[in-house]
């Protein structure tokens, strides 16, 4: 299998289009829904510090590696790896790395969609003024009323999957590019307003800020460190081929180093802003930091319920969150779609319908884990928790580990250097050091530490 010069699925219209699409993939529920609640569950500052270290030392070099591999192969992750393996004369088994990713994306989308569905429900509740003057208890009960009802969760999950697959069916440039251009700035603007609201809680703002940024290492466990690393992968969309497949649509002239830095910074900034908006409210209202996946749904309505124009701002906020989730969801399933189209010779539309239906079906496990299936426990976790743990904490780091080995050891320096076209030898060798040694070693040490072998 030889390497084509362009992808059969088309190309991004410009460097900016790629940055926007990849940022659209990275910024999603991971930043605004997941980051605050897992930070809360893992005691705050120390967790955030480990997460930031993982972004810098593992996430950034791996993002560069994924884009580089994708652009070199210009096909779906499985075929991309195959063609590079052939070029480098290496063992064919390396292509299985791509399979971990295809499957992980599929599973993540199944629960991602259910959470995005909750955000859609919240958008309507907010526009309708339901949060006006709401108390902490009131906000909690609005959330449990929603999640206790399997029919509603199912309906919104269905809506979200249909929206996602409709865009996927239309292809790379179809509309996604235009959407993200508008979403990201608007989302940041509303987040800043929310941080401003939180800043008015006075002392509680400092308490929230300290919770996020003052590390207390006694509060973090081996499992917590694993979650921080897993989240670094999750939030940057790494370890599963999403960024790789986006890279395969990237024009040749773009600097991979620059776009990777831009995406990582934007993603991290949005997560930290979300944390700064949410934790002061948690403390000001005597809520539980470790409340879990419902955290944003139980805190933000309090802010919206007590600010002028809150119904409108709140509705806008959840609308933007849905859009952000949408642009991530597309990238979760794109590797599988590109594979179906290239290798099974079916149309994009048929591929989208088939994959969409399968994901929707798997999503029922998450829908029911909030209500009728609350008692379906495996390894001490509900079905939703299990799928989340399996993908974010195991499959993504494992996929990322192998991609790092592939980029650092399987590919020759000549190839990687040629594809990156980085002028400074120091920067290139810095990348090589991180991708060959630091990133793989960190993943292994954190895994061993989490299962208690090192602690
Ligand atoms: N990065 C997305 C988020 O933070 C989730 C995602 C993970 C998207 C993996 C694609 C691949 O919400």
PDB file of N, CA, C and O in Angstrom, residues 329-359:
ATOM      1  N   UNK A 329     -17.862  15.201  18.987  1.00  0.00           N
ATOM      2  CA  UNK A 329     -18.496  13.917  18.692  1.00  0.00           C
ATOM      3  C   UNK A 329     -18.166  13.460  17.274  1.00  0.00           C
ATOM      4  O   UNK A 329     -17.889  12.282  17.017  1.00  0.00           O
ATOM      5  N   UNK A 330     -18.164  14.435  16.362  1.00  0.00           N
ATOM      6  CA  UNK A 330     -17.857  14.125  14.966  1.00  0.00           C
ATOM      7  C   UNK A 330     -16.486  13.484  14.843  1.00  0.00           C
ATOM      8  O   UNK A 330     -16.292  12.522  14.101  1.00  0.00           O
ATOM      9  N   UNK A 331     -15.527  14.019  15.617  1.00  0.00           N
ATOM     10  CA  UNK A 331     -14.173  13.488  15.494  1.00  0.00           C
ATOM     11  C   UNK A 331     -14.038  12.136  16.191  1.00  0.00           C
ATOM     12  O   UNK A 331     -13.132  11.370  15.898  1.00  0.00           O
ATOM     13  N   UNK A 332     -14.941  11.853  17.130  1.00  0.00           N
ATOM     14  CA  UNK A 332     -14.886  10.552  17.810  1.00  0.00           C
ATOM     15  C   UNK A 332     -15.212   9.416  16.846  1.00  0.00           C
ATOM     16  O   UNK A 332     -14.702   8.316  16.964  1.00  0.00           O
ATOM     17  N   UNK A 333     -16.091   9.688  15.892  1.00  0.00           N
ATOM     18  CA  UNK A 333     -16.549   8.618  15.014  1.00  0.00           C
ATOM     19  C   UNK A 333     -15.874   8.685  13.641  1.00  0.00           C
ATOM     20  O   UNK A 333     -15.912   7.716  12.879  1.00  0.00           O
ATOM     21  N   UNK A 334     -15.197   9.800  13.340  1.00  0.00           N
ATOM     22  CA  UNK A 334     -14.592   9.960  12.008  1.00  0.00           C
ATOM     23  C   UNK A 334     -13.588   8.851  11.648  1.00  0.00           C
ATOM     24  O   UNK A 334     -13.593   8.371  10.509  1.00  0.00           O
ATOM     25  N   UNK A 335     -12.725   8.390  12.580  1.00  0.00           N
ATOM     26  CA  UNK A 335     -11.808   7.312  12.194  1.00  0.00           C
ATOM     27  C   UNK A 335     -12.564   6.065  11.715  1.00  0.00           C
ATOM     28  O   UNK A 335     -12.206   5.467  10.699  1.00  0.00           O
ATOM     29  N   UNK A 336     -13.637   5.709  12.416  1.00  0.00           N
ATOM     30  CA  UNK A 336     -14.405   4.523  12.029  1.00  0.00           C
ATOM     31  C   UNK A 336     -15.095   4.742  10.683  1.00  0.00           C
ATOM     32  O   UNK A 336     -15.140   3.842   9.836  1.00  0.00           O
ATOM     33  N   UNK A 337     -15.607   5.955  10.470  1.00  0.00           N
ATOM     34  CA  UNK A 337     -16.288   6.242   9.200  1.00  0.00           C
ATOM     35  C   UNK A 337     -15.294   6.186   8.034  1.00  0.00           C
ATOM     36  O   UNK A 337     -15.561   5.560   7.000  1.00  0.00           O
ATOM     37  N   UNK A 338     -14.130   6.823   8.227  1.00  0.00           N
ATOM     38  CA  UNK A 338     -13.128   6.813   7.158  1.00  0.00           C
ATOM     39  C   UNK A 338     -12.726   5.369   6.844  1.00  0.00           C
ATOM     40  O   UNK A 338     -12.527   4.998   5.692  1.00  0.00           O
ATOM     41  N   UNK A 339     -12.649   4.544   7.882  1.00  0.00           N
ATOM     42  CA  UNK A 339     -12.292   3.132   7.663  1.00  0.00           C
ATOM     43  C   UNK A 339     -13.389   2.413   6.866  1.00  0.00           C
ATOM     44  O   UNK A 339     -13.101   1.700   5.903  1.00  0.00           O
ATOM     45  N   UNK A 340     -14.647   2.623   7.268  1.00  0.00           N
ATOM     46  CA  UNK A 340     -15.750   1.967   6.553  1.00  0.00           C
ATOM     47  C   UNK A 340     -15.783   2.382   5.087  1.00  0.00           C
ATOM     48  O   UNK A 340     -15.956   1.549   4.196  1.00  0.00           O
ATOM     49  N   UNK A 341     -15.596   3.684   4.846  1.00  0.00           N
ATOM     50  CA  UNK A 341     -15.667   4.175   3.467  1.00  0.00           C
ATOM     51  C   UNK A 341     -14.500   3.626   2.635  1.00  0.00           C
ATOM     52  O   UNK A 341     -14.694   3.152   1.514  1.00  0.00           O
ATOM     53  N   UNK A 342     -13.290   3.662   3.205  1.00  0.00           N
ATOM     54  CA  UNK A 342     -12.125   3.237   2.429  1.00  0.00           C
ATOM     55  C   UNK A 342     -12.034   1.720   2.283  1.00  0.00           C
ATOM     56  O   UNK A 342     -11.688   1.205   1.229  1.00  0.00           O
ATOM     57  N   UNK A 343     -12.329   1.009   3.340  1.00  0.00           N
ATOM     58  CA  UNK A 343     -12.051  -0.437   3.318  1.00  0.00           C
ATOM     59  C   UNK A 343     -13.261  -1.304   3.021  1.00  0.00           C
ATOM     60  O   UNK A 343     -13.118  -2.443   2.625  1.00  0.00           O
ATOM     61  N   UNK A 344     -14.465  -0.781   3.294  1.00  0.00           N
ATOM     62  CA  UNK A 344     -15.659  -1.583   3.013  1.00  0.00           C
ATOM     63  C   UNK A 344     -16.403  -1.059   1.794  1.00  0.00           C
ATOM     64  O   UNK A 344     -17.489  -1.539   1.467  1.00  0.00           O
ATOM     65  N   UNK A 345     -15.819  -0.046   1.185  1.00  0.00           N
ATOM     66  CA  UNK A 345     -16.391   0.535  -0.036  1.00  0.00           C
ATOM     67  C   UNK A 345     -17.875   0.886   0.087  1.00  0.00           C
ATOM     68  O   UNK A 345     -18.644   0.642  -0.828  1.00  0.00           O
ATOM     69  N   UNK A 346     -18.293   1.424   1.226  1.00  0.00           N
ATOM     70  CA  UNK A 346     -19.683   1.874   1.300  1.00  0.00           C
ATOM     71  C   UNK A 346     -19.693   3.398   1.308  1.00  0.00           C
ATOM     72  O   UNK A 346     -18.669   4.026   1.565  1.00  0.00           O
ATOM     73  N   UNK A 347     -20.836   3.993   1.011  1.00  0.00           N
ATOM     74  CA  UNK A 347     -20.888   5.455   0.941  1.00  0.00           C
ATOM     75  C   UNK A 347     -20.765   6.047   2.345  1.00  0.00           C
ATOM     76  O   UNK A 347     -21.027   5.376   3.341  1.00  0.00           O
ATOM     77  N   UNK A 348     -20.380   7.310   2.425  1.00  0.00           N
ATOM     78  CA  UNK A 348     -20.272   8.003   3.715  1.00  0.00           C
ATOM     79  C   UNK A 348     -21.610   7.963   4.443  1.00  0.00           C
ATOM     80  O   UNK A 348     -21.687   7.792   5.644  1.00  0.00           O
ATOM     81  N   UNK A 349     -22.661   8.123   3.653  1.00  0.00           N
ATOM     82  CA  UNK A 349     -23.987   8.153   4.253  1.00  0.00           C
ATOM     83  C   UNK A 349     -24.340   6.810   4.889  1.00  0.00           C
ATOM     84  O   UNK A 349     -24.795   6.752   6.032  1.00  0.00           O
ATOM     85  N   UNK A 350     -24.095   5.740   4.148  1.00  0.00           N
ATOM     86  CA  UNK A 350     -24.405   4.421   4.724  1.00  0.00           C
ATOM     87  C   UNK A 350     -23.536   4.120   5.937  1.00  0.00           C
ATOM     88  O   UNK A 350     -23.992   3.570   6.941  1.00  0.00           O
ATOM     89  N   UNK A 351     -22.281   4.517   5.822  1.00  0.00           N
ATOM     90  CA  UNK A 351     -21.363   4.304   6.950  1.00  0.00           C
ATOM     91  C   UNK A 351     -21.880   5.051   8.181  1.00  0.00           C
ATOM     92  O   UNK A 351     -21.883   4.520   9.302  1.00  0.00           O
ATOM     93  N   UNK A 352     -22.371   6.287   7.972  1.00  0.00           N
ATOM     94  CA  UNK A 352     -22.844   7.090   9.100  1.00  0.00           C
ATOM     95  C   UNK A 352     -24.093   6.475   9.743  1.00  0.00           C
ATOM     96  O   UNK A 352     -24.227   6.451  10.971  1.00  0.00           O
ATOM     97  N   UNK A 353     -24.996   5.994   8.915  1.00  0.00           N
ATOM     98  CA  UNK A 353     -26.223   5.402   9.461  1.00  0.00           C
ATOM     99  C   UNK A 353     -25.895   4.142  10.266  1.00  0.00           C
ATOM    100  O   UNK A 353     -26.361   3.957  11.398  1.00  0.00           O
ATOM    101  N   UNK A 354     -25.049   3.296   9.697  1.00  0.00           N
ATOM    102  CA  UNK A 354     -24.711   2.041  10.373  1.00  0.00           C
ATOM    103  C   UNK A 354     -23.992   2.299  11.699  1.00  0.00           C
ATOM    104  O   UNK A 354     -24.385   1.803  12.751  1.00  0.00           O
ATOM    105  N   UNK A 355     -22.939   3.126  11.630  1.00  0.00           N
ATOM    106  CA  UNK A 355     -22.168   3.385  12.842  1.00  0.00           C
ATOM    107  C   UNK A 355     -23.032   4.125  13.865  1.00  0.00           C
ATOM    108  O   UNK A 355     -22.978   3.835  15.064  1.00  0.00           O
ATOM    109  N   UNK A 356     -23.841   5.070  13.367  1.00  0.00           N
ATOM    110  CA  UNK A 356     -24.688   5.847  14.271  1.00  0.00           C
ATOM    111  C   UNK A 356     -25.656   4.955  15.035  1.00  0.00           C
ATOM    112  O   UNK A 356     -25.843   5.109  16.238  1.00  0.00           O
ATOM    113  N   UNK A 357     -26.236   3.997  14.346  1.00  0.00           N
ATOM    114  CA  UNK A 357     -27.187   3.117  15.009  1.00  0.00           C
ATOM    115  C   UNK A 357     -26.488   2.268  16.079  1.00  0.00           C
ATOM    116  O   UNK A 357     -26.978   2.115  17.202  1.00  0.00           O
ATOM    117  N   UNK A 358     -25.321   1.761  15.742  1.00  0.00           N
ATOM    118  CA  UNK A 358     -24.588   0.926  16.705  1.00  0.00           C
ATOM    119  C   UNK A 358     -24.208   1.732  17.954  1.00  0.00           C
ATOM    120  O   UNK A 358     -24.352   1.260  19.090  1.00  0.00           O
ATOM    121  N   UNK A 359     -23.752   2.971  17.746  1.00  0.00           N
ATOM    122  CA  UNK A 359     -23.374   3.812  18.887  1.00  0.00           C
ATOM    123  C   UNK A 359     -24.604   4.121  19.741  1.00  0.00           C
ATOM    124  O   UNK A 359     -24.562   4.089  20.973  1.00  0.00           O
TER     125      UNK A 359
END
